[in-house]
Amino acid sequence: MSDLLAARSQMGVSLAFHIIFAVVGIAMPVMMVVAERRWQVTGHAIYLDLAQRWAKGTAILFAVGAVSGTVLSFELGLLWPEFMRFAGPIIGMPFSLEGFAFFTEAIFLGIYLYGWDRISPGAHLAAGGIVALSGAASGVFVVVANAWMNAPAGFELVNGQAVNVDPLAAMANPAALPQAIHMTLAAYAATGFAVAGIHALLLLKDPANAFHRRALAIALIVGAPAAVLQPISGDLSARHLARHQPVKLAAAEALFQTRAGAPLTLGGWPDMDRRETRFAIDIPSGLSLLAFHDPGAVVKGLDAAPRDEWPNVPAVHLAFQLMVALGTYLALVALWAGWRAWRGADLAHDRWLLRAIALATPLGFIAVETGWMVTELGRQPWVIYGVLKTADAVTPMPGLIVPFLTFTLLYCFLGVIVAWLLYRQILRSPEIPEWRGFYMPVDSRGSRKGEGA
Amino acid sequence: MTLADILAAVVFVALNAYAVLGGADFGGGVWALLAGGLRKERQRDLIAHAIGPVWEANHVWLILAIVLLFTGFPAAFARLGILLHIPLSLVLIGIVLRGSAFTFWRYGGEADAQQRRWGVTFAVASLITPVLLGITVGAVASGAVSGPRAPDTVFFAVYVAPWLTPFALSVGLFALVAFAFLAAVYLTLEAEDTELREDFRRRALSAGVALLGAALLVLALSGVGAPRVRAGLILAPWAVPLHLVTGVAAVAALVALWQRRYGAARVAAAALVSLILWGWGLSQYPYILPPDLTVTGAAAPAATLRLLVGALALGAVVLLPSLYYLFRVFKGRPTA
């Protein structure tokens, strides 16, 4: 394994690991706050139990997310010092803002987790709200920095040096808005469906369980609208790519030749030698229609770039197809659930719907991972699109396979532990017998019956 | 004062905050490892209780310092990333294990043997990470993180020799003792009964004496290890006043502990560690990475610096009240 590949692999593993925790850290606090608010309004102790369980889950996931995020901020320099030397002044700004947002998140999460008995209920709920807001803001700032790598702006290149640096213009790069929207919706959709899926699975065994019924409802409230909106945001992203990152779109769609009326390619395997995609279903003019909202529009193919500036086309194409398929599945299930709920059906007794939701548990996260593979692999061989090659950004230190393997092992180990702890702490059904039925307490607000369950 | 100087000072303030707040969280782990006697479990509970609500916020000071460093001083960040790759990677592993293990320990549910193992992992990571952090500081202070080298230089000379020196190791030891000292002093205020408070008072006093020893060791090795810092600390016009104030803080911390005036001890201990840090910073100024990279030389373009200082001012408006609230809720005066 070359040092460049080892560095890329270490960065990839670190990002793939961290992103799960980052995504959960954005969406989980929303569910926790909704549950707490429901408790304050209704007085049903079951909501308090939900809020506290989700808070515990958030505590575990946030801690791992915080430390793995620290690793990433250092790895920018440990693995890509030449990238940071060039990019730091231009795009460090959103990272600094992210630092503040993350600081706010950590402070108020501490207050939320440990402050149940120390501050007023209103202040406690507000602390949870601030955690949810600053979590979303951190995510947006980091994605804005990544967007700049895809659509660099805010400087001029003179003899390989950046001059006239304008960090605000860099933040306002054309990829920033589509990427930020797409990622934020992805966070809510993936987390919402993961939580909903787990409770759907438990409801299949025990449809009357009041605890899981309410958990399912809140998780769907967070996940389903985002999943429905995501295809619209995906369309925005595709149109951005067609204009600003044509090679990435060409790789994602495995479009080898530039042409008018380009077809939408579903599935298939890009044959790099013959420069054609085999075994695919083509929808005539579909890509032109999606990318430019015009069936006759010219879409650039891979032939628009020299061969040595192509990304790994099969990987990008496969990841893209997978992301789109999974996103579509989530959107359809969300619509189905919404329609059933609107018709007044009891979702917990719709066994086919429950099965469909249970199946979705890991799919949102797989869509997030494959989406990032499209973004990152699709930009190669560039680290800053059209400006700096990844190979020129890597550290001169040899032997990078050692840190790559070390961090990979560390993350595999932590992943197993976290999964086991979540199972042990969060997913077990509550011990309170009456909640196993259609529990609906009559006692009024302030009842803390379920506390400590 | 240029903008670059202001920004360098802010980075240093963030490091200072990390040392006196986050450092104490590491020190807490050290005392969890060394917990003993009749009140072993109660000592560990007190430590976990004290760290729980604040360690993540305290940890963010390090992240803030890093992002400000790579935005404001990209050349310094790039060089640190290359030459100190190994100790910084080890610091990261320590940080990951410390944070995760603490959370697994406290949120793992049942108090069984497995949970106790997480407690041990947390404590061991808390012991090793400060030493590695100190080593990187020692490597910078010694002037070993220096300019471009011939490409054919051997691996050891480039990537190991700068930080594997007696001086850097002594700074690592010093950092560990300093963090343990801070933690013990703060824990005297956290303890709600006299016995526990006395436990940590004794620990704080011994750590204070050990800190003096570690400081003397660093000083002794600095002649060879870090001549520039040593010269700055002896010859600069601010040297004598700084040493006087530092000495006063040291004596005040120990005397306050002796007299059981814990509030005063906390202030003096934090001031002592801060003053020592600033002594290091001032003695290597104007260099950010001695012997050749200055604060000005490593700085980003003026447009970036202006925006960054502006963002810092705005951020502080959000951050400082939030921090105040956090510490008021959890670290208000105990009722004893």
Short mmCIF file of C-alpha atoms in Angstrom, two decimals, chain B residues 20-203:
data_model
loop_
_atom_site.label_atom_id
_atom_site.label_comp_id
_atom_site.label_asym_id
_atom_site.label_seq_id
_atom_site.Cartn_x
_atom_site.Cartn_y
_atom_site.Cartn_z
CA VAL B 20 -6.23 24.62 33.61
CA LEU B 21 -9.67 23.14 32.79
CA GLY B 22 -9.14 20.17 30.48
CA GLY B 23 -5.83 19.44 32.18
CA ALA B 24 -7.61 19.01 35.49
CA ASP B 25 -9.93 16.46 33.86
CA PHE B 26 -6.86 14.43 32.91
CA GLY B 27 -5.53 14.93 36.41
CA GLY B 28 -8.81 13.57 37.75
CA GLY B 29 -8.14 10.39 35.79
CA VAL B 30 -4.72 10.14 37.39
CA TRP B 31 -6.28 10.29 40.85
CA ALA B 32 -8.87 7.72 39.81
CA LEU B 33 -5.96 5.43 38.96
CA LEU B 34 -4.21 6.19 42.24
CA ALA B 35 -7.38 6.02 44.33
CA GLY B 36 -6.77 4.08 47.49
CA GLY B 37 -7.48 3.63 51.15
CA LEU B 38 -10.85 3.26 52.79
CA ARG B 39 -12.60 5.69 50.52
CA LYS B 40 -11.38 4.35 47.19
CA GLU B 41 -14.77 4.03 45.51
CA ARG B 42 -16.01 7.33 46.92
CA GLN B 43 -12.92 9.08 45.58
CA ARG B 44 -13.61 7.67 42.11
CA ASP B 45 -17.27 8.66 42.28
CA LEU B 46 -16.34 12.17 43.30
CA ILE B 47 -13.90 12.42 40.39
CA ALA B 48 -16.45 11.13 37.87
CA HIS B 49 -19.10 13.41 39.30
CA ALA B 50 -16.81 16.42 38.98
CA ILE B 51 -15.66 15.66 35.44
CA GLY B 52 -18.99 14.48 33.98
CA PRO B 53 -20.80 17.70 33.11
CA VAL B 54 -17.77 19.71 32.02
CA TRP B 55 -15.14 17.54 30.34
CA GLU B 56 -16.55 17.86 26.84
CA ALA B 57 -16.78 21.63 27.05
CA ASN B 58 -13.27 21.74 28.52
CA HIS B 59 -12.02 19.54 25.70
CA VAL B 60 -13.31 21.97 23.07
CA TRP B 61 -10.62 24.49 24.10
CA LEU B 62 -8.11 22.21 22.40
CA ILE B 63 -10.20 22.01 19.23
CA LEU B 64 -10.59 25.78 19.25
CA ALA B 65 -6.82 26.23 19.59
CA ILE B 66 -6.25 23.84 16.69
CA VAL B 67 -8.72 25.43 14.27
CA LEU B 68 -7.43 28.92 15.11
CA LEU B 69 -3.89 27.65 14.57
CA PHE B 70 -4.59 26.17 11.16
CA THR B 71 -6.62 29.16 10.02
CA GLY B 72 -4.33 31.85 11.39
CA PHE B 73 -0.92 30.15 11.22
CA PRO B 74 -1.17 27.48 8.52
CA ALA B 75 2.60 27.20 8.04
CA ALA B 76 3.09 26.34 11.72
CA PHE B 77 0.24 23.81 11.66
CA ALA B 78 1.63 22.10 8.56
CA ARG B 79 5.10 21.79 10.10
CA LEU B 80 3.75 20.47 13.42
CA GLY B 81 1.68 17.92 11.52
CA ILE B 82 4.72 16.63 9.65
CA LEU B 83 7.43 16.60 12.30
CA LEU B 84 5.35 15.74 15.35
CA HIS B 85 3.15 13.22 13.55
CA ILE B 86 3.99 10.40 15.93
CA PRO B 87 3.45 12.06 19.33
CA LEU B 88 0.37 13.91 18.09
CA SER B 89 -1.15 10.66 16.77
CA LEU B 90 -0.48 9.10 20.16
CA VAL B 91 -2.11 12.09 21.86
CA LEU B 92 -5.17 11.51 19.67
CA ILE B 93 -5.38 7.85 20.60
CA GLY B 94 -5.14 8.91 24.24
CA ILE B 95 -7.89 11.50 23.78
CA VAL B 96 -10.17 9.01 22.02
CA LEU B 97 -9.68 6.35 24.67
CA ARG B 98 -9.99 8.74 27.58
CA GLY B 99 -13.24 10.31 26.35
CA SER B 100 -14.91 7.12 25.17
CA ALA B 101 -13.87 5.08 28.18
CA PHE B 102 -15.13 7.74 30.58
CA THR B 103 -18.51 7.76 28.88
CA PHE B 104 -18.69 3.96 28.69
CA TRP B 105 -17.73 3.79 32.36
CA ARG B 106 -20.39 6.25 33.49
CA TYR B 107 -23.15 5.38 31.04
CA GLY B 108 -22.59 1.69 30.71
CA GLY B 109 -25.34 0.77 33.11
CA GLU B 110 -24.68 -2.00 35.58
CA ALA B 111 -21.56 -1.67 37.75
CA ASP B 112 -19.95 -4.96 36.81
CA ALA B 113 -16.39 -6.03 36.08
CA GLN B 114 -16.62 -4.78 32.52
CA GLN B 115 -17.59 -1.30 33.67
CA ARG B 116 -14.62 -1.25 36.01
CA ARG B 117 -12.33 -2.06 33.09
CA TRP B 118 -13.57 1.10 31.35
CA GLY B 119 -12.74 3.00 34.52
CA VAL B 120 -9.20 1.66 34.33
CA THR B 121 -8.91 2.48 30.61
CA PHE B 122 -10.08 6.02 31.33
CA ALA B 123 -7.53 6.39 34.11
CA VAL B 124 -4.58 4.99 32.15
CA ALA B 125 -5.38 7.15 29.10
CA SER B 126 -5.57 10.14 31.46
CA LEU B 127 -2.08 9.32 32.68
CA ILE B 128 -0.43 8.90 29.28
CA THR B 129 -2.05 11.71 27.28
CA PRO B 130 -0.70 14.63 29.39
CA VAL B 131 2.83 13.23 29.14
CA LEU B 132 2.54 13.14 25.33
CA LEU B 133 1.03 16.64 25.23
CA GLY B 134 3.92 17.87 27.37
CA ILE B 135 6.41 16.15 25.08
CA THR B 136 5.06 18.02 22.05
CA VAL B 137 5.28 21.32 23.94
CA GLY B 138 8.82 20.42 24.99
CA ALA B 139 9.75 19.62 21.39
CA VAL B 140 8.47 23.02 20.24
CA ALA B 141 10.19 24.90 23.08
CA SER B 142 13.48 23.15 22.38
CA GLY B 143 13.53 24.50 18.82
CA ALA B 144 13.60 21.03 17.29
CA VAL B 145 10.50 21.58 15.15
CA SER B 146 12.55 23.52 12.65
CA GLY B 147 12.62 24.29 8.95
CA PRO B 148 13.02 22.22 5.81
CA ARG B 149 15.38 19.27 5.80
CA ALA B 150 17.27 17.37 3.19
CA PRO B 151 14.93 14.76 1.69
CA ASP B 152 17.41 11.93 2.31
CA THR B 153 17.53 12.39 6.09
CA VAL B 154 16.80 9.19 7.97
CA PHE B 155 13.37 8.57 9.49
CA PHE B 156 14.55 8.66 13.09
CA ALA B 157 16.32 11.99 12.72
CA VAL B 158 13.29 13.71 11.18
CA TYR B 159 10.27 12.14 12.86
CA VAL B 160 11.51 10.88 16.25
CA ALA B 161 14.59 12.79 17.36
CA PRO B 162 12.81 16.18 17.69
CA TRP B 163 10.62 14.96 20.51
CA LEU B 164 12.42 11.99 22.05
CA THR B 165 14.78 14.12 24.14
CA PRO B 166 15.39 14.29 27.89
CA PHE B 167 14.11 17.87 27.91
CA ALA B 168 10.84 17.05 26.08
CA LEU B 169 10.29 14.06 28.35
CA SER B 170 10.82 16.24 31.41
CA VAL B 171 8.19 18.66 30.12
CA GLY B 172 5.87 15.67 29.67
CA LEU B 173 6.42 14.69 33.29
CA PHE B 174 5.89 18.28 34.37
CA ALA B 175 2.57 18.46 32.48
CA LEU B 176 1.37 15.27 34.14
CA VAL B 177 2.23 16.46 37.63
CA ALA B 178 0.77 19.91 36.97
CA PHE B 179 -2.54 18.43 35.79
CA ALA B 180 -2.69 16.09 38.77
CA PHE B 181 -1.95 19.01 41.10
CA LEU B 182 -4.74 21.11 39.58
CA ALA B 183 -7.20 18.23 39.80
CA ALA B 184 -6.43 17.52 43.44
CA VAL B 185 -6.81 21.20 44.35
CA TYR B 186 -10.14 21.49 42.51
CA LEU B 187 -11.40 18.25 44.05
CA THR B 188 -10.99 19.66 47.57
CA LEU B 189 -13.78 22.06 46.58
CA GLU B 190 -15.91 19.36 44.99
CA ALA B 191 -15.83 17.07 48.03
CA GLU B 192 -18.85 17.43 50.25
CA ASP B 193 -17.47 15.77 53.36
CA THR B 194 -14.38 16.38 55.40
CA GLU B 195 -12.74 12.99 54.97
CA LEU B 196 -12.75 13.11 51.19
CA ARG B 197 -11.63 16.71 51.27
CA GLU B 198 -8.69 15.77 53.47
CA ASP B 199 -7.82 12.93 51.08
CA PHE B 200 -7.49 15.38 48.23
CA ARG B 201 -5.82 18.04 50.35
CA ARG B 202 -3.03 15.59 51.14
CA ARG B 203 -2.81 14.62 47.49
#
